[in-house]
mmCIF file of C-alpha atoms and ligand atoms in Angstrom:
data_model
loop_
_atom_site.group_PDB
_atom_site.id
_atom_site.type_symbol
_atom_site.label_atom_id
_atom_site.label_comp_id
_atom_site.label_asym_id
_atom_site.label_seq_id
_atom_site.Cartn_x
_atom_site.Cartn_y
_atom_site.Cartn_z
ATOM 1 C CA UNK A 235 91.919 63.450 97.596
ATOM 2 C CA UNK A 236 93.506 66.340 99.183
ATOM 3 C CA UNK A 237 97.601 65.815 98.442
ATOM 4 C CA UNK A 238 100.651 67.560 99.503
ATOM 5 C CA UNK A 239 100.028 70.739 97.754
ATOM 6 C CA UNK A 240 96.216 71.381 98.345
ATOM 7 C CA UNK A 241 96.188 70.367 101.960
ATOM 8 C CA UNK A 242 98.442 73.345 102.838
ATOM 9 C CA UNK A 243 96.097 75.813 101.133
ATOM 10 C CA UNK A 244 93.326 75.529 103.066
ATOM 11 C CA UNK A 245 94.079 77.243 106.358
ATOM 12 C CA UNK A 246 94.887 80.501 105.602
ATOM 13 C CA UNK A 247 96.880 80.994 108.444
ATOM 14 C CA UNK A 248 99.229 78.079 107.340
ATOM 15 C CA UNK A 249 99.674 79.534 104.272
ATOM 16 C CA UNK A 250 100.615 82.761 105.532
ATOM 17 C CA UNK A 251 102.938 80.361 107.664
ATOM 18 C CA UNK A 252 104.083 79.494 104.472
ATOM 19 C CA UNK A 253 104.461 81.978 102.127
ATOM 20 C CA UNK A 254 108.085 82.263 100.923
ATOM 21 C CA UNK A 255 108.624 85.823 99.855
ATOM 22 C CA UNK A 256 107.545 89.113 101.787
ATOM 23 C CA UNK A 257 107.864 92.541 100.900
ATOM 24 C CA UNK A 258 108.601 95.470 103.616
ATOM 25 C CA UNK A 259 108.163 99.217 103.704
ATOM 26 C CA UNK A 260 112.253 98.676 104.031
ATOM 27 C CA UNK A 261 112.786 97.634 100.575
ATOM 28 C CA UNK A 262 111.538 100.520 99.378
ATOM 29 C CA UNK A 263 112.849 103.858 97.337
ATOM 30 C CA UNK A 264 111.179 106.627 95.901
ATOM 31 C CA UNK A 265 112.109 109.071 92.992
ATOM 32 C CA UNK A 266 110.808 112.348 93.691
ATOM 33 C CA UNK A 267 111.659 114.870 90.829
ATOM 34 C CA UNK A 268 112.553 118.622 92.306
ATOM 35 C CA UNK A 269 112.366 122.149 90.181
ATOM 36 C CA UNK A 270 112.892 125.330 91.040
ATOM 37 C CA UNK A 271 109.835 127.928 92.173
ATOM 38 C CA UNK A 272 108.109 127.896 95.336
ATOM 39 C CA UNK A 273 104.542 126.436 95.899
ATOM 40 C CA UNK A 274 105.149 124.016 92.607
ATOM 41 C CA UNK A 275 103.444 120.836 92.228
ATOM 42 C CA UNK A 276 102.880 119.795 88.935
ATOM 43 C CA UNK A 277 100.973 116.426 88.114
ATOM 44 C CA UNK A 278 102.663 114.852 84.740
ATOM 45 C CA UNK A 279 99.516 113.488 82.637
ATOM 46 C CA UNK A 280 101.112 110.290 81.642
ATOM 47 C CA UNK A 281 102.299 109.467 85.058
ATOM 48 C CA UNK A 282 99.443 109.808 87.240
ATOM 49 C CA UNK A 283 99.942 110.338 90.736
ATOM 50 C CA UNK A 284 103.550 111.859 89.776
ATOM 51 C CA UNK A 285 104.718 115.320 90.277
ATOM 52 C CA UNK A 286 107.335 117.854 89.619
ATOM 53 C CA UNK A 287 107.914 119.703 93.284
ATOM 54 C CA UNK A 288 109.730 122.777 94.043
ATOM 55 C CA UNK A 289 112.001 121.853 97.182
ATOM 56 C CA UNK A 290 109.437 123.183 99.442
ATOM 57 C CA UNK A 291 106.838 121.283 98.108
ATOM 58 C CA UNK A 292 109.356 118.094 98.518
ATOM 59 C CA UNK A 293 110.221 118.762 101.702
ATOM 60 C CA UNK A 294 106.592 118.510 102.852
ATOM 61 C CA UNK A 295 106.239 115.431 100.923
ATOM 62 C CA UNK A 296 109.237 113.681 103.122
ATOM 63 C CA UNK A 297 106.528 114.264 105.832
ATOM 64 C CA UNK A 298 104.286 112.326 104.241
ATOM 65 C CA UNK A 299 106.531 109.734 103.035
ATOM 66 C CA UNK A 300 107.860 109.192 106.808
ATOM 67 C CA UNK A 301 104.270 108.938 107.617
ATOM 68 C CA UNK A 302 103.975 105.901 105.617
ATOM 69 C CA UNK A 303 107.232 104.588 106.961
ATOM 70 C CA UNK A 304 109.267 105.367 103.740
ATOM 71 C CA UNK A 305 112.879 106.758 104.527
ATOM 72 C CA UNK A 306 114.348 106.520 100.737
ATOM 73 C CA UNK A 307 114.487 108.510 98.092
ATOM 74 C CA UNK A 308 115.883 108.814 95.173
ATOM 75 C CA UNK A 309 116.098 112.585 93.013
ATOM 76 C CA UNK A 310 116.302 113.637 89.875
ATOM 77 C CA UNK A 311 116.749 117.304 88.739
ATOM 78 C CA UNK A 312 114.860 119.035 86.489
ATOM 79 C CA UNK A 313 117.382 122.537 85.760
ATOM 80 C CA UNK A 314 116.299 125.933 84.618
ATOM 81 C CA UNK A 315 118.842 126.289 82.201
ATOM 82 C CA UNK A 316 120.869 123.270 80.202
ATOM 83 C CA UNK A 317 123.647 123.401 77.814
ATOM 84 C CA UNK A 318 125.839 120.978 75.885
ATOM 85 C CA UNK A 319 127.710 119.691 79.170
ATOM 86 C CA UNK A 320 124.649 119.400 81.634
ATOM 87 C CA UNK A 321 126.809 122.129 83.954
ATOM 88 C CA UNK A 322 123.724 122.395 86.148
ATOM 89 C CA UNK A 323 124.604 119.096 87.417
ATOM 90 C CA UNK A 324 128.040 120.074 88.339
ATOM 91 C CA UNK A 325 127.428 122.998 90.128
ATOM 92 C CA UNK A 326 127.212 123.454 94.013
ATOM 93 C CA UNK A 327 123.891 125.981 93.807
ATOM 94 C CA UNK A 328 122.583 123.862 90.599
ATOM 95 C CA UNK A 329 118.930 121.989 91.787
ATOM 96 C CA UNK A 330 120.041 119.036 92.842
ATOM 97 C CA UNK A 331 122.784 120.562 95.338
ATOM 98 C CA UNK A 332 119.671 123.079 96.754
ATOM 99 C CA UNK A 333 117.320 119.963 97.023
ATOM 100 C CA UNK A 334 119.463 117.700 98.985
ATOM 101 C CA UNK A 335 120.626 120.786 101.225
ATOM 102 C CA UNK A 336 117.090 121.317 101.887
ATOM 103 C CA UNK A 337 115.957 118.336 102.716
ATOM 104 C CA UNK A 338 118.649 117.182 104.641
ATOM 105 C CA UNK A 339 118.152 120.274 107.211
ATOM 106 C CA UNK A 340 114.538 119.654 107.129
ATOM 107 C CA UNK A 341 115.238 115.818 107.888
ATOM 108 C CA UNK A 342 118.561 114.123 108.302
ATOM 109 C CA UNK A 343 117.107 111.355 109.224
ATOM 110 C CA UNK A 344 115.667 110.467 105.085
ATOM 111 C CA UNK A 345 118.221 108.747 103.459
ATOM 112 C CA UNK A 346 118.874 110.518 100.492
ATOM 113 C CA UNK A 347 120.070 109.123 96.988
ATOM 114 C CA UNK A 348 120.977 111.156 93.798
ATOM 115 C CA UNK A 349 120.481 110.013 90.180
ATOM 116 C CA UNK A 350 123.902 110.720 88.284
ATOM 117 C CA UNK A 351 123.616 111.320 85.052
ATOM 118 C CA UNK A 352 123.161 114.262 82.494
ATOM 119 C CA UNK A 353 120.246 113.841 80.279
ATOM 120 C CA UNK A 354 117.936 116.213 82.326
ATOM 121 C CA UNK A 355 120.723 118.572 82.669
ATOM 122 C CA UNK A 356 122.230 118.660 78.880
ATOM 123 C CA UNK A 357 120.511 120.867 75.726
ATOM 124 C CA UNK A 358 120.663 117.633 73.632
ATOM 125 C CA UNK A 359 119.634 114.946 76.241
ATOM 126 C CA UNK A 360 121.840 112.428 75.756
ATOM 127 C CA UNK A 361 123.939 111.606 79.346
ATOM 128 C CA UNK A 362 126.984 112.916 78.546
ATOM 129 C CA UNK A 363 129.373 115.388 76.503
ATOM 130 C CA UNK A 364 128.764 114.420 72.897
ATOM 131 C CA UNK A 365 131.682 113.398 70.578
ATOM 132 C CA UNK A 366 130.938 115.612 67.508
ATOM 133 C CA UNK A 367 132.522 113.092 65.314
ATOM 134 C CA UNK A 368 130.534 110.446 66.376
ATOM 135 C CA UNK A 369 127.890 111.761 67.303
ATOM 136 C CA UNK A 370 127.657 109.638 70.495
ATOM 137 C CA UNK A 371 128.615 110.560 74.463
ATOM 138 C CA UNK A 372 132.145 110.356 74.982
ATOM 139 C CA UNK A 373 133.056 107.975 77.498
ATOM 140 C CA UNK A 374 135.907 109.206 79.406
ATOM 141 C CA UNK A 375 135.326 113.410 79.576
ATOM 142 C CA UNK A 376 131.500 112.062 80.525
ATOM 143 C CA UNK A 377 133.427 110.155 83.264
ATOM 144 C CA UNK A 378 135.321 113.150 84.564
ATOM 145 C CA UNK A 379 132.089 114.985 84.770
ATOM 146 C CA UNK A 380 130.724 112.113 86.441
ATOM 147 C CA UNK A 381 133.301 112.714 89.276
ATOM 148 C CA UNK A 382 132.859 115.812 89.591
ATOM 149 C CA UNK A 383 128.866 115.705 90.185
ATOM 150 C CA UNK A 384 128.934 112.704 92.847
ATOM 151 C CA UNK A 385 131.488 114.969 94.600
ATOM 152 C CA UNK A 386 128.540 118.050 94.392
ATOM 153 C CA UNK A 387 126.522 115.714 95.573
ATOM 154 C CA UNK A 388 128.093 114.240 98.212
ATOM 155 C CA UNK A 389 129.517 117.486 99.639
ATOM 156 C CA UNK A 390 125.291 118.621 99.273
ATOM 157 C CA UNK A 391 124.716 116.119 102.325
ATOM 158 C CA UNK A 392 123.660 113.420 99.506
ATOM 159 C CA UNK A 393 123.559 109.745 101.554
ATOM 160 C CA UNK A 394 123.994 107.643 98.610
ATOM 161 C CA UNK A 395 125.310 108.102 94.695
ATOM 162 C CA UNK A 396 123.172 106.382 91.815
ATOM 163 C CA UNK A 397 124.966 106.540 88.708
ATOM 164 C CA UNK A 398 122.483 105.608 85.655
ATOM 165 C CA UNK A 399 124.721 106.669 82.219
ATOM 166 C CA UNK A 400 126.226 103.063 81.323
ATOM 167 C CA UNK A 401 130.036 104.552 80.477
ATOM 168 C CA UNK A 402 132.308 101.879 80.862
ATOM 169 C CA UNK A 403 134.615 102.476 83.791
ATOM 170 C CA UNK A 404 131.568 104.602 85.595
ATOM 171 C CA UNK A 405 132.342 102.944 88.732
ATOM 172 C CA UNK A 406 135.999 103.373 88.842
ATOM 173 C CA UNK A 407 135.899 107.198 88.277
ATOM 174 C CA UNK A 408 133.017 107.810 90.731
ATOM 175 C CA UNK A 409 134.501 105.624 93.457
ATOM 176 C CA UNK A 410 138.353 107.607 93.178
ATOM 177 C CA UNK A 411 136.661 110.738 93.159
ATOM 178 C CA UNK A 412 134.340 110.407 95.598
ATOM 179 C CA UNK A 413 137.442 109.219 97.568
ATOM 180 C CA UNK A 414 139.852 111.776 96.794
ATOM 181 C CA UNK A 415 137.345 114.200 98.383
ATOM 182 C CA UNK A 416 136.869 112.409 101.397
ATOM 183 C CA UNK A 417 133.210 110.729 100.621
ATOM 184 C CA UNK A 418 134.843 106.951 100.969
ATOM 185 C CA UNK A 419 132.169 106.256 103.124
ATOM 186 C CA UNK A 420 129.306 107.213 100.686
ATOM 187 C CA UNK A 421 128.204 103.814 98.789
ATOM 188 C CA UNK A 422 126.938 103.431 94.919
ATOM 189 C CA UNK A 423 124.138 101.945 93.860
ATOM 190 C CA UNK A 424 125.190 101.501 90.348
ATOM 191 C CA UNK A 425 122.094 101.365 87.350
ATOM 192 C CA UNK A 426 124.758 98.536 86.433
ATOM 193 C CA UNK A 427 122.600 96.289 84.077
ATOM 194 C CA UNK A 428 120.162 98.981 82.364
ATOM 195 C CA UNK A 429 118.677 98.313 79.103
ATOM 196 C CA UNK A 430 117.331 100.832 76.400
ATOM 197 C CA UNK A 431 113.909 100.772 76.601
ATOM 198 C CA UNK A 432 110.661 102.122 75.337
ATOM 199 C CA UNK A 433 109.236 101.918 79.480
ATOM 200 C CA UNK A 434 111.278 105.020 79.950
ATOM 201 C CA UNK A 435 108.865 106.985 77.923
ATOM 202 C CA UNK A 436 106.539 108.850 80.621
ATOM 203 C CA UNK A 437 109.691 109.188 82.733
ATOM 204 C CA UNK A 438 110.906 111.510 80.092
ATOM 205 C CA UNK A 439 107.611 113.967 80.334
ATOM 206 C CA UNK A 440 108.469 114.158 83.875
ATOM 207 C CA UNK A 441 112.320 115.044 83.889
ATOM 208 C CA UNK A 442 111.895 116.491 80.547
ATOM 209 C CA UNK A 443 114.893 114.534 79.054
ATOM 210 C CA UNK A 444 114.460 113.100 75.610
ATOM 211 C CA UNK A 445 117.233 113.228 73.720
ATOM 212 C CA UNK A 446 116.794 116.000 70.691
ATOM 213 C CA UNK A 447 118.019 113.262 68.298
ATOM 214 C CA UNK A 448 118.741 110.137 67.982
ATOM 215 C CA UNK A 449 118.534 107.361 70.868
ATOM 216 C CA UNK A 450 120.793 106.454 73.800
ATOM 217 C CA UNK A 451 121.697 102.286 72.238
ATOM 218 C CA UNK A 452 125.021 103.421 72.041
ATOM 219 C CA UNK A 453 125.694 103.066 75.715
ATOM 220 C CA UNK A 454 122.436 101.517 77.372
ATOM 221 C CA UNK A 455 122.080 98.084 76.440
ATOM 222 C CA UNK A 456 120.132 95.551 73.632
ATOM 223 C CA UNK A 457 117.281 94.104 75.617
ATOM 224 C CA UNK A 458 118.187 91.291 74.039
ATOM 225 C CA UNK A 459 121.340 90.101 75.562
ATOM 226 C CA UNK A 460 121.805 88.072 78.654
ATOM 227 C CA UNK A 461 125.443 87.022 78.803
ATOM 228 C CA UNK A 462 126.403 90.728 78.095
ATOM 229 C CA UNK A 463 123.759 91.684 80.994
ATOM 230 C CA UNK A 464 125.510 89.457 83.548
ATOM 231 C CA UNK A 465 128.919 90.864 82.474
ATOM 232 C CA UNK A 466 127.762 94.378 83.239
ATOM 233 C CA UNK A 467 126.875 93.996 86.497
ATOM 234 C CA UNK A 468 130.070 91.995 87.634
ATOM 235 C CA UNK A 469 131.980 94.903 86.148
ATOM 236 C CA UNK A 470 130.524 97.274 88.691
ATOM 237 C CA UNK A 471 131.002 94.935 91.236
ATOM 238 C CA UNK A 472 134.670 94.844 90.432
ATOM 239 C CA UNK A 473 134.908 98.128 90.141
ATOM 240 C CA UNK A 474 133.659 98.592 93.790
ATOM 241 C CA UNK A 475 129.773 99.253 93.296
ATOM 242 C CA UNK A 476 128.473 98.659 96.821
ATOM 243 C CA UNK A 477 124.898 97.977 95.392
ATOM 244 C CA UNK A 478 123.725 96.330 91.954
ATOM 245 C CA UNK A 479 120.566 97.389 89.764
ATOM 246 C CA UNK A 480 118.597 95.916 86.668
ATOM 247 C CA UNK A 481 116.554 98.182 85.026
ATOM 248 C CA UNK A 482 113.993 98.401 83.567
ATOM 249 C CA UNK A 483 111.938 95.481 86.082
ATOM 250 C CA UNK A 484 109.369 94.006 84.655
ATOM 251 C CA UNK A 485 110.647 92.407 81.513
ATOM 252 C CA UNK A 486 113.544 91.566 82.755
ATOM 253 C CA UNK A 487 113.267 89.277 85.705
ATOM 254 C CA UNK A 488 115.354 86.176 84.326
ATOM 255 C CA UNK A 489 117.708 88.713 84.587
ATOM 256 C CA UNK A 490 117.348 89.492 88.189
ATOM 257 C CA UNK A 491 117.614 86.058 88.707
ATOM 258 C CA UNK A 492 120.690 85.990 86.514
ATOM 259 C CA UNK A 493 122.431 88.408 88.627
ATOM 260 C CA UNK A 494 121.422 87.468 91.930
ATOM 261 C CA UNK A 495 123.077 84.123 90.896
ATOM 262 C CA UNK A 496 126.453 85.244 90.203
ATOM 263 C CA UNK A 497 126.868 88.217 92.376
ATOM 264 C CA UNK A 498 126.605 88.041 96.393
ATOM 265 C CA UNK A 499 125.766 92.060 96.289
ATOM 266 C CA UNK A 500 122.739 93.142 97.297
ATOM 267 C CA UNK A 501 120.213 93.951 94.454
ATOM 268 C CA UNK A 502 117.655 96.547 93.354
ATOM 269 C CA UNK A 503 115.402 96.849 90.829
ATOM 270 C CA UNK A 504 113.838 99.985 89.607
ATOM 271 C CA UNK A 505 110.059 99.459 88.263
ATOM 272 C CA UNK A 506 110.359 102.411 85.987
ATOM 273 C CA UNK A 507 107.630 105.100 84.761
ATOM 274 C CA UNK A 508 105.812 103.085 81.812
ATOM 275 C CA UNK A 509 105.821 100.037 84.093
ATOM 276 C CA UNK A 510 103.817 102.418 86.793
ATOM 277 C CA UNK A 511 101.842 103.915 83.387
ATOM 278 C CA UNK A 512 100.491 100.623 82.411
ATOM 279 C CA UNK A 513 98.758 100.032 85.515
ATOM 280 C CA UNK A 514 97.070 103.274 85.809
ATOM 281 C CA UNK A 515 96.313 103.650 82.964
ATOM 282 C CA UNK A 516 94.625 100.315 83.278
ATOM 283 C CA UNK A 517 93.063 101.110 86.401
ATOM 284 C CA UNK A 518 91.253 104.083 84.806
ATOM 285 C CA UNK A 519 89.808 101.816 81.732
ATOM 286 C CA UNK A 520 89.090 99.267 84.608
ATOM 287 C CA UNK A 521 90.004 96.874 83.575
ATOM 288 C CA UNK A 522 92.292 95.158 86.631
ATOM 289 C CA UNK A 523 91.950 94.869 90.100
ATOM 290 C CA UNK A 524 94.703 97.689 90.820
ATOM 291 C CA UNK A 525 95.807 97.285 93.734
ATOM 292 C CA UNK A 526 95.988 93.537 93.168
ATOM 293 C CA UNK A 527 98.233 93.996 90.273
ATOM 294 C CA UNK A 528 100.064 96.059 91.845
ATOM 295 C CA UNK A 529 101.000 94.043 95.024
ATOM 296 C CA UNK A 530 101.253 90.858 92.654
ATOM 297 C CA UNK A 531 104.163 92.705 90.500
ATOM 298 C CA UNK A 532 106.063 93.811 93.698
ATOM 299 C CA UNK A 533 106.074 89.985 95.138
ATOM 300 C CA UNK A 534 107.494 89.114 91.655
ATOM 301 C CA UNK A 535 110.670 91.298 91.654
ATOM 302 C CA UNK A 536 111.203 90.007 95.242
ATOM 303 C CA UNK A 537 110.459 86.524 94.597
ATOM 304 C CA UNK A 538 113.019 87.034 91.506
ATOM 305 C CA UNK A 539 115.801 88.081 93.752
ATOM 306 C CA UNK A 540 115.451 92.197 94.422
ATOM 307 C CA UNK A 541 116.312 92.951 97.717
ATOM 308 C CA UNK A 542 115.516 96.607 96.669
ATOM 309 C CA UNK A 543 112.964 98.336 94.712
ATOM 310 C CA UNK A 544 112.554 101.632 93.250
ATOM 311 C CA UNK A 545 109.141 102.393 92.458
ATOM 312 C CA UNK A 546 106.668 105.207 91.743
ATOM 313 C CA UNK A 547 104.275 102.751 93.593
ATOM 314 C CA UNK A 548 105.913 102.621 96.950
ATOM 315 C CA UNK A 549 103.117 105.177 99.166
ATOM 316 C CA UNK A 550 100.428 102.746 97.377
ATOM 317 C CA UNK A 551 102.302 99.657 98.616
ATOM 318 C CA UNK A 552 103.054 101.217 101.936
ATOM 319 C CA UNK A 553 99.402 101.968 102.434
ATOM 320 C CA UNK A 554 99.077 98.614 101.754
ATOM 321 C CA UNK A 555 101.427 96.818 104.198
HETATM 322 C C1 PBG B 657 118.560 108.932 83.526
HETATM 323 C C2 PBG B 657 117.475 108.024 83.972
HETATM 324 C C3 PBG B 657 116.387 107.519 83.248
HETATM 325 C C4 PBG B 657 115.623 106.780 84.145
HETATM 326 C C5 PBG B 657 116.267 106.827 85.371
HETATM 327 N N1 PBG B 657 117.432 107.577 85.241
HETATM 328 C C6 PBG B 657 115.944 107.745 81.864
HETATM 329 C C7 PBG B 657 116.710 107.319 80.709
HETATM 330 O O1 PBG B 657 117.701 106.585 80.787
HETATM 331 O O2 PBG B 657 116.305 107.790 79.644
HETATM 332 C C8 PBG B 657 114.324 106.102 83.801
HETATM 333 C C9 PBG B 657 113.386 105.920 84.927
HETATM 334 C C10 PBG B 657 111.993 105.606 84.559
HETATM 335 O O3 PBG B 657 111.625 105.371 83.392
HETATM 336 O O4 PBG B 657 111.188 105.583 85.494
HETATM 337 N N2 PBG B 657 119.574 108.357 82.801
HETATM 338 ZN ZN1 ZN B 658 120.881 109.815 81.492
#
């Protein structure tokens, strides 16, 4: 006896007709990670597939990327010279300020969002100024800074600030200083629920951002707590975030869920670097179906309620679609 569930899955066309969830090209952002040089493309061995670009190597990639019908990405810096304040990030001719010049004359029409934070940018690699005593960022001169690099940013031609630090009051500072400036129509897509996590690993080859000691669990968050994740997020939101984010992905879908429930914002995910790892890495010992696996974890975060999602994996997916 065929019931109500089995007699819908025959016909594949009904259960195309059927299928609750679909994934676009549109929901899609992708980092892209910019140095200086010319001619620079540098493949990061535990991230295959992943490079650090000079800008003209980046701005030939956004041909490729358009190709494929992606128009979002998201940058992160990788500086020629740090210090203890990350002034790279601050500073009109530092790389990130070049990049989105660049690519924005090349092509306005790629919508262009900047990481905020100072990890890649600071000599100790935590994402702020440190508070000698204890020996932790300090929230509120971090926040200041903060300010003043979405306002480099923004006055760089950037389309879109991503703040990704976890200081209380993040929001708050960016938003007034954004607005002081005259950038009140630039939105943030705060990192709002982010967790400390062992899957940033490989990203931290790429950007070259490991902090020289210690670990950053005094501002990201214990992967163990849900209330305290929910409260994050609705912070932001109250503090004017225009877009939400849970980060890492994977491991953290009831949390997606949890914040798609109590916030009407929309939602992104980010499917960070040891998230992409593991499934290359598996791919090469062949031991899944990539592609498969691949598709199958991108129809999870949407099916858990991303309506975004930022992934090393999105001109596989695209190729795909
Ligand atoms: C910077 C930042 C990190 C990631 C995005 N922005 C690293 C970190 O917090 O250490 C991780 C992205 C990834 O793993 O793909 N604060
Ligand atoms: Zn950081």
């Amino acid at each position: 006896m065929f019931t109500r569930f089995r007699r819908k899955r025959i016909n594949p066309v009904l259960r195309d007709l059927l299928q609750e969830t679909h994934l676009s090209v549109n929901d899609f952002i992708y980092p892209l990670f910019i140095r200086s040089g010319e001619g620079i493309k540098n493949e990061v061995a535990s991230m295959p597939g992943v490079f650090q670009m000079s800008i003209d190597e980046v701005i030939k990639e956004c041909d490729v990327l358009k190709g494929l019908g992606i128009y979002s990405i998201i940058l992160f810096g990788i500086p020629d010279t740090k210090d203890s304040v990350g002034s790279d990030a601050m500073c009109e001719h530092g790389i990130i300020a070049s990049g989105i010049r660049a690519i924005k004359e090349a092509h306005p029409d790629m919508f262009v969002v900047t990481d905020l934070c100072f990890c890649e940018y600071t000599d100790h690699g935590h994402c702020g100024v440190l508070d000698p005593v204890l020996e932790t960022v300090d929230n509120d001169i971090t926040l200041d800074n903060l300010a003043k690099q979405a306002a480099v940013h923004a006055k760089a031609g950037a389309d879109m600030i991503a703040p990704s630090g976890m200081m209380d009051g993040m929001i708050t500072a960016i938003r007034d200083g954004l607005d002081m400036v005259g950038f009140s129509h630039i939105p943030i897509m705060s990192y709002s629920t982010k967790f400390s996590s062992a899957y940033y690993g490989p990203f931290r080859d790429v950007a070259e951002s490991s902090p020289s000691f210690g670990d950053r669990r005094s501002y990201q968050m214990n992967p163990a707590n849900r209330k305290e994740a929910i409260l994050e997020s609705l912070e932001d939101e109250k503090e004017g975030a225009d877009i939400l984010m849970v980060k890492p992905a994977l491991a953290y879908l009831d949390i997606v869920r949890d914040i798609k429930e109590n916030s009407s914002l929309p939602l992104a995910v980010y499917n960070v670097s040891g998230e992409y790892s593991m499934l290359k890495m598996a791919a090469k010992a062949g031991v899944i179906d990539y592609e498969k696996v691949m598709m199958e974890t991108m129809i999870g975060f949407k099916r858990a309620g991303a309506d975004i999602i930022i992934s090393y994996h999105a001109k596989e997916v695209a190729e795909l679609l």
